[in-house]
Structure formats: C-alpha cells, structure tokens
Short mmCIF file of C-alpha atoms in Angstrom, two decimals:
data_model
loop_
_atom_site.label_atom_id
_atom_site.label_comp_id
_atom_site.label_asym_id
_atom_site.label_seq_id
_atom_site.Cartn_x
_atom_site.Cartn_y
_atom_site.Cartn_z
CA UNK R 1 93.57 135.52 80.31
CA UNK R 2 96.65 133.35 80.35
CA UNK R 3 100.14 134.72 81.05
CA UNK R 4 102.87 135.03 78.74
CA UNK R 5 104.85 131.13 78.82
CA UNK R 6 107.61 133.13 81.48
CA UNK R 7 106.66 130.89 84.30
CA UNK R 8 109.42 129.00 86.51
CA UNK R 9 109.02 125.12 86.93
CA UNK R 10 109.46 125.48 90.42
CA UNK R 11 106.79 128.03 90.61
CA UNK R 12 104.53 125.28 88.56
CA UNK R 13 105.34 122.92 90.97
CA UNK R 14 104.76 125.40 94.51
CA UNK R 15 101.35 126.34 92.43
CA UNK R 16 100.84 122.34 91.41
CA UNK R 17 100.92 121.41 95.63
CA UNK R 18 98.38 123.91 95.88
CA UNK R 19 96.35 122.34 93.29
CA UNK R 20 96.78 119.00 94.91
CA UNK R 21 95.58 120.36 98.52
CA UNK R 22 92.74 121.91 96.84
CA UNK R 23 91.14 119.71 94.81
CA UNK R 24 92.72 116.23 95.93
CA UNK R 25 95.13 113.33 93.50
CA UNK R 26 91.56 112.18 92.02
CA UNK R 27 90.64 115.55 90.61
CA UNK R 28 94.26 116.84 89.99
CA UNK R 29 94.79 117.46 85.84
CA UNK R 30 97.71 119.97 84.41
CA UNK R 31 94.01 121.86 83.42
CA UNK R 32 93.39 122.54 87.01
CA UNK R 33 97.08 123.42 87.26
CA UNK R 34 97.39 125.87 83.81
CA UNK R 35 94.34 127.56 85.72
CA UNK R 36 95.79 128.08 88.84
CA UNK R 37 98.93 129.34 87.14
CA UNK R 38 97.35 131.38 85.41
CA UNK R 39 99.23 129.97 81.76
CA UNK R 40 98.04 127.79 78.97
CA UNK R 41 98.12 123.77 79.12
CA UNK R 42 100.78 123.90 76.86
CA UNK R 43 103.05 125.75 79.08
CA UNK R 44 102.20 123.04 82.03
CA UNK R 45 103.36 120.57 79.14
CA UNK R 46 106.54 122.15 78.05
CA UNK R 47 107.47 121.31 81.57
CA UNK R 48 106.00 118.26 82.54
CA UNK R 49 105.07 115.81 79.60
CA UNK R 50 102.61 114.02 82.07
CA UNK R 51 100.68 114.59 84.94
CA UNK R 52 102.30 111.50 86.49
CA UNK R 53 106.26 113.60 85.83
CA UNK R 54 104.35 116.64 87.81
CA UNK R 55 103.32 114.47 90.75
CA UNK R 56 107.18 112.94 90.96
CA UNK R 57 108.44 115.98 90.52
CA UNK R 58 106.10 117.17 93.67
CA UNK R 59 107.54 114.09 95.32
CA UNK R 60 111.09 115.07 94.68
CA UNK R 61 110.31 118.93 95.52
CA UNK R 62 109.12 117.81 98.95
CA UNK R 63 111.95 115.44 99.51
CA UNK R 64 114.64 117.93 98.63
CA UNK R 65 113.04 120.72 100.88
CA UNK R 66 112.43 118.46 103.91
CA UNK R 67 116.66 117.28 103.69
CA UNK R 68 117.63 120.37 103.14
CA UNK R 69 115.59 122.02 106.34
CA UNK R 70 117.24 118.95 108.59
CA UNK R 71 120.94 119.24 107.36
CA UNK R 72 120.54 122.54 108.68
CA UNK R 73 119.43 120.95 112.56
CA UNK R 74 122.02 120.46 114.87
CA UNK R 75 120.25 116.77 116.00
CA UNK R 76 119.99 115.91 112.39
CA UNK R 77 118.15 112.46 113.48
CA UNK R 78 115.90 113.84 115.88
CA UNK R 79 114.63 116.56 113.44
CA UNK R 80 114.73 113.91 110.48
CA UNK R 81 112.06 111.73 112.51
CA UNK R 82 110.03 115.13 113.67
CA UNK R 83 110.33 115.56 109.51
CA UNK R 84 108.74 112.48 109.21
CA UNK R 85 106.30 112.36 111.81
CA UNK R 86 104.75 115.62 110.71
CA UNK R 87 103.89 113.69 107.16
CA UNK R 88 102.09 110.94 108.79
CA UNK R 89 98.67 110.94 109.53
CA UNK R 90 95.29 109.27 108.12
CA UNK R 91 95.72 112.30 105.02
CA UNK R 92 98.64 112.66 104.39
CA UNK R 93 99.46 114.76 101.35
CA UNK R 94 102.93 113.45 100.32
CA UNK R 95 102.46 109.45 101.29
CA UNK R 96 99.09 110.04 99.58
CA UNK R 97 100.75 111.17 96.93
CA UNK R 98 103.86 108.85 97.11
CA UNK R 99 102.12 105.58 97.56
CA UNK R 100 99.81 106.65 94.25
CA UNK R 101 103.04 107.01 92.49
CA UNK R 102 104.36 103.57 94.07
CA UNK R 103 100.89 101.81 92.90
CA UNK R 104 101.67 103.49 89.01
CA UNK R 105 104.79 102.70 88.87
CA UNK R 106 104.30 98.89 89.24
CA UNK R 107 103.31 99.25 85.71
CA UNK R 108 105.02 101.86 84.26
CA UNK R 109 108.60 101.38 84.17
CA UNK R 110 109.76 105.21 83.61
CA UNK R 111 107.86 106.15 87.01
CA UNK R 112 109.04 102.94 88.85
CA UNK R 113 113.05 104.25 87.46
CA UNK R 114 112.43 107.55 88.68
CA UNK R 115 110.91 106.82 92.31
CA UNK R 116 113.24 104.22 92.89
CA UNK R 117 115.84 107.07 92.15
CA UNK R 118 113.95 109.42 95.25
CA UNK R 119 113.89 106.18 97.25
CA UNK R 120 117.81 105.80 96.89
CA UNK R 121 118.10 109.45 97.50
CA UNK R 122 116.55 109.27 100.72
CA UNK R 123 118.75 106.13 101.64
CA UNK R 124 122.10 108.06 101.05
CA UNK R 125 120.31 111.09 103.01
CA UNK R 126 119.70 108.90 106.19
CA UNK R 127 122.78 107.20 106.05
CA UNK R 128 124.94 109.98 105.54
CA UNK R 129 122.86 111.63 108.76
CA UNK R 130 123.69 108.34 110.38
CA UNK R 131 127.70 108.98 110.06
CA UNK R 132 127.15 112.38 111.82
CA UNK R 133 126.14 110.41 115.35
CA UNK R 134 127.55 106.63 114.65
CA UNK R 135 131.23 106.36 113.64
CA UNK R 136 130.48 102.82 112.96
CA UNK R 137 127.19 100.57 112.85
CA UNK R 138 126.25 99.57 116.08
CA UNK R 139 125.48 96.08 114.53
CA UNK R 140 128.18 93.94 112.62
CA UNK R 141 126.95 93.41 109.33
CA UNK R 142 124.65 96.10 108.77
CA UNK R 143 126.26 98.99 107.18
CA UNK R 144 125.46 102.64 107.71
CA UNK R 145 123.91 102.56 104.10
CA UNK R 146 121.95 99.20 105.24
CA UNK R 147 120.51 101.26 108.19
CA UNK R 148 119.45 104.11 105.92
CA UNK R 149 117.49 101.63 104.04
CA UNK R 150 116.03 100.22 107.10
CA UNK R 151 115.18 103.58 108.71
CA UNK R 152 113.93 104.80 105.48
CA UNK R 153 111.40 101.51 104.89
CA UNK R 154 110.11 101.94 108.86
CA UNK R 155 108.88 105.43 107.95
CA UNK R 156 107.17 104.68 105.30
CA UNK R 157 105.56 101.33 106.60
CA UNK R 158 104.32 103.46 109.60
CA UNK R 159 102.87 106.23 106.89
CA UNK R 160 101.46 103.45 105.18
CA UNK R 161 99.81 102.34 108.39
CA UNK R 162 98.83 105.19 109.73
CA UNK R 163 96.77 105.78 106.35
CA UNK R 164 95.22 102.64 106.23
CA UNK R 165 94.41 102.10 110.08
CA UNK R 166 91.41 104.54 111.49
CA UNK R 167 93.02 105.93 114.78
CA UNK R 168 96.63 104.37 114.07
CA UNK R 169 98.92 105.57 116.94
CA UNK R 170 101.58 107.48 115.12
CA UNK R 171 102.83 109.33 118.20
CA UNK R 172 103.53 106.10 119.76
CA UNK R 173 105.19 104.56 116.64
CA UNK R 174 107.45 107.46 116.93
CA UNK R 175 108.12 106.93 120.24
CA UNK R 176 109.20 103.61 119.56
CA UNK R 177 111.27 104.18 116.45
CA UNK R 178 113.33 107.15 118.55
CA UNK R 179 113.85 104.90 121.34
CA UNK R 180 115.22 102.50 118.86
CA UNK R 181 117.79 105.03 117.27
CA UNK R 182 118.48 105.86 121.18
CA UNK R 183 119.48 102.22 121.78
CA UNK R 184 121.63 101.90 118.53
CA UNK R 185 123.32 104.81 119.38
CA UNK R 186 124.07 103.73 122.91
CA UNK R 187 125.44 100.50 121.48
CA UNK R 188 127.36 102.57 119.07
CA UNK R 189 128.87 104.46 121.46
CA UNK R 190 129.72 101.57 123.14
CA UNK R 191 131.44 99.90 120.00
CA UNK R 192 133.75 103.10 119.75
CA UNK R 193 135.17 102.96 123.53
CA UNK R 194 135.90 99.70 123.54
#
C-alpha cells in the first residue's frame, strides 16, 4: 500500500541512492524508486519530472555532502583528495553515475545546463579550499580559480580511468596528484617569503 504523498525530496533522493546500488543506472526507473519509497509514481514525479532530474539531483546530493564533510577537516586538501579517492574505483557509483549524465547531456541541453552548474560548483569549492593553504598561485598566470578547474578535471580524468582500465592504479595516481599539491604548495610558500 502506498503512503500518503508526505514524503521529503531528500528522503526520495537518500531512498533513490539506494535504488541505484541495488538494482544498478540500467535498471533504475522512478517505479523502482515509488516502490522503495513506499509512495505512488506520481509522488516520485511531483518531485522529479524525469528520471534524468533524479539522477542530477543524486549527483548534486553527493557533491554537497562530500564539501560539506571536508570544510569541516582541518587539511581541507588532504581530506578533499581522500574524498575523491574513496569514489574512484573500476564501480564507482557516483562517476558511474556522473559520466552517464555527462554522455546525456551532450544531447540534452537542460542536463548539459545543470551539470555544467555542479561542475562550476565544484571549481569554486576547490579553489576556495585552495585560498585556505596558498595566499597566491604558486604559478603566474594561473589563478586560484584556474587551479580549481585543473584539480577538479585531474579527478575526474583519473575516475574516468580508473573505470575504463582493468587494474588501473588509483592509489598511485593519488600519490602522484598529492605530491603535486605538495610541490605547489612548497613553491607557494616560497612566492610569499620572498
């Protein structure tokens, strides 16, 4: 028996990620979702006009949780990449999720607005983190917004990889992108003494 239409959207969308880990982005339907809520379709509906909006606004739930958890970190960066790193691997639910979004959106111009909106999110996010440990860029002529870009299109091209690639080394990818923050930061440092 359905429930009464007194349902949150966020609880849709906690209930919705559940969906998605259960039965996978091929079988995933606002059906599957109205049944695990409990609720008719049309209460899925009244909050999500597509099952492409539900899946962004998945995207956008996970993004917003996973900022909020590192502004809290005292080595924003360093928990920022351990963010990261734990949503890379060979099934990955988010970049799964995000790059089947990315692939839609090339033809639908609504979901290509509204990613490109999480993408430039995520930009500020990292470059905002960036001002908390660089005063300045430690390269003239990239700005602190250029390196959130930058930062922000390295993790994904390693989630990318490490989806694509059987065995990819993430852990080492990691390794390399930290030591790369670690040497920008040095040079930063150095920028500010002198």
């Amino acid at each position: 028996m359905a429930k009464p239409n007194m349902i949150s959207k966020e609880k849709l969308i906690q209930l919705a990620k559940e969906c998605l880990a259960d039965k996978g982005i091929e079988k995933f339907t606002l059906r599957s979702v109205a049944e695990k809520a409990e609720v008719t379709q049309g209460t899925v509906y009244y909050h999500f006009r597509t099952k492409e909006q539900l899946l962004l606004d998945i995207v956008k739930d996970v993004c917003d949780r996973s900022w909020n958890e590192v502004a809290q970190e005292e080595d924003v960066i360093k928990q920022a990449l351990e963010s990261a790193k734990s949503r890379c691997g060979s099934d990955s639910f988010y970049h799964k999720l995000f790059f089947t979004l990315i692939v839609a959106g090339l033809n639908n111009e609504k979901i290509k607005e509204q990613l490109g909106s999480v993408l430039e999110q995520e930009n500020k996010a990292l470059a905002g983190n960036l001002t908390k440990i660089w005063a300045q860029s430690p390269v003239t002529g990239v700005s602190l917004e250029g390196w959130g870009v930058l930062f922000n299109a390295i993790v994904d091209g390693i989630a990318l990889q490490a989806l694509m690639i059987k065995n990819f080394p993430v852990e080492k990818a990691y390794e390399g992108l930290e030591q790369l923050v670690a040497l920008l930061s040095n040079l930063a440092m150095r920028e500010e003494g002198e």
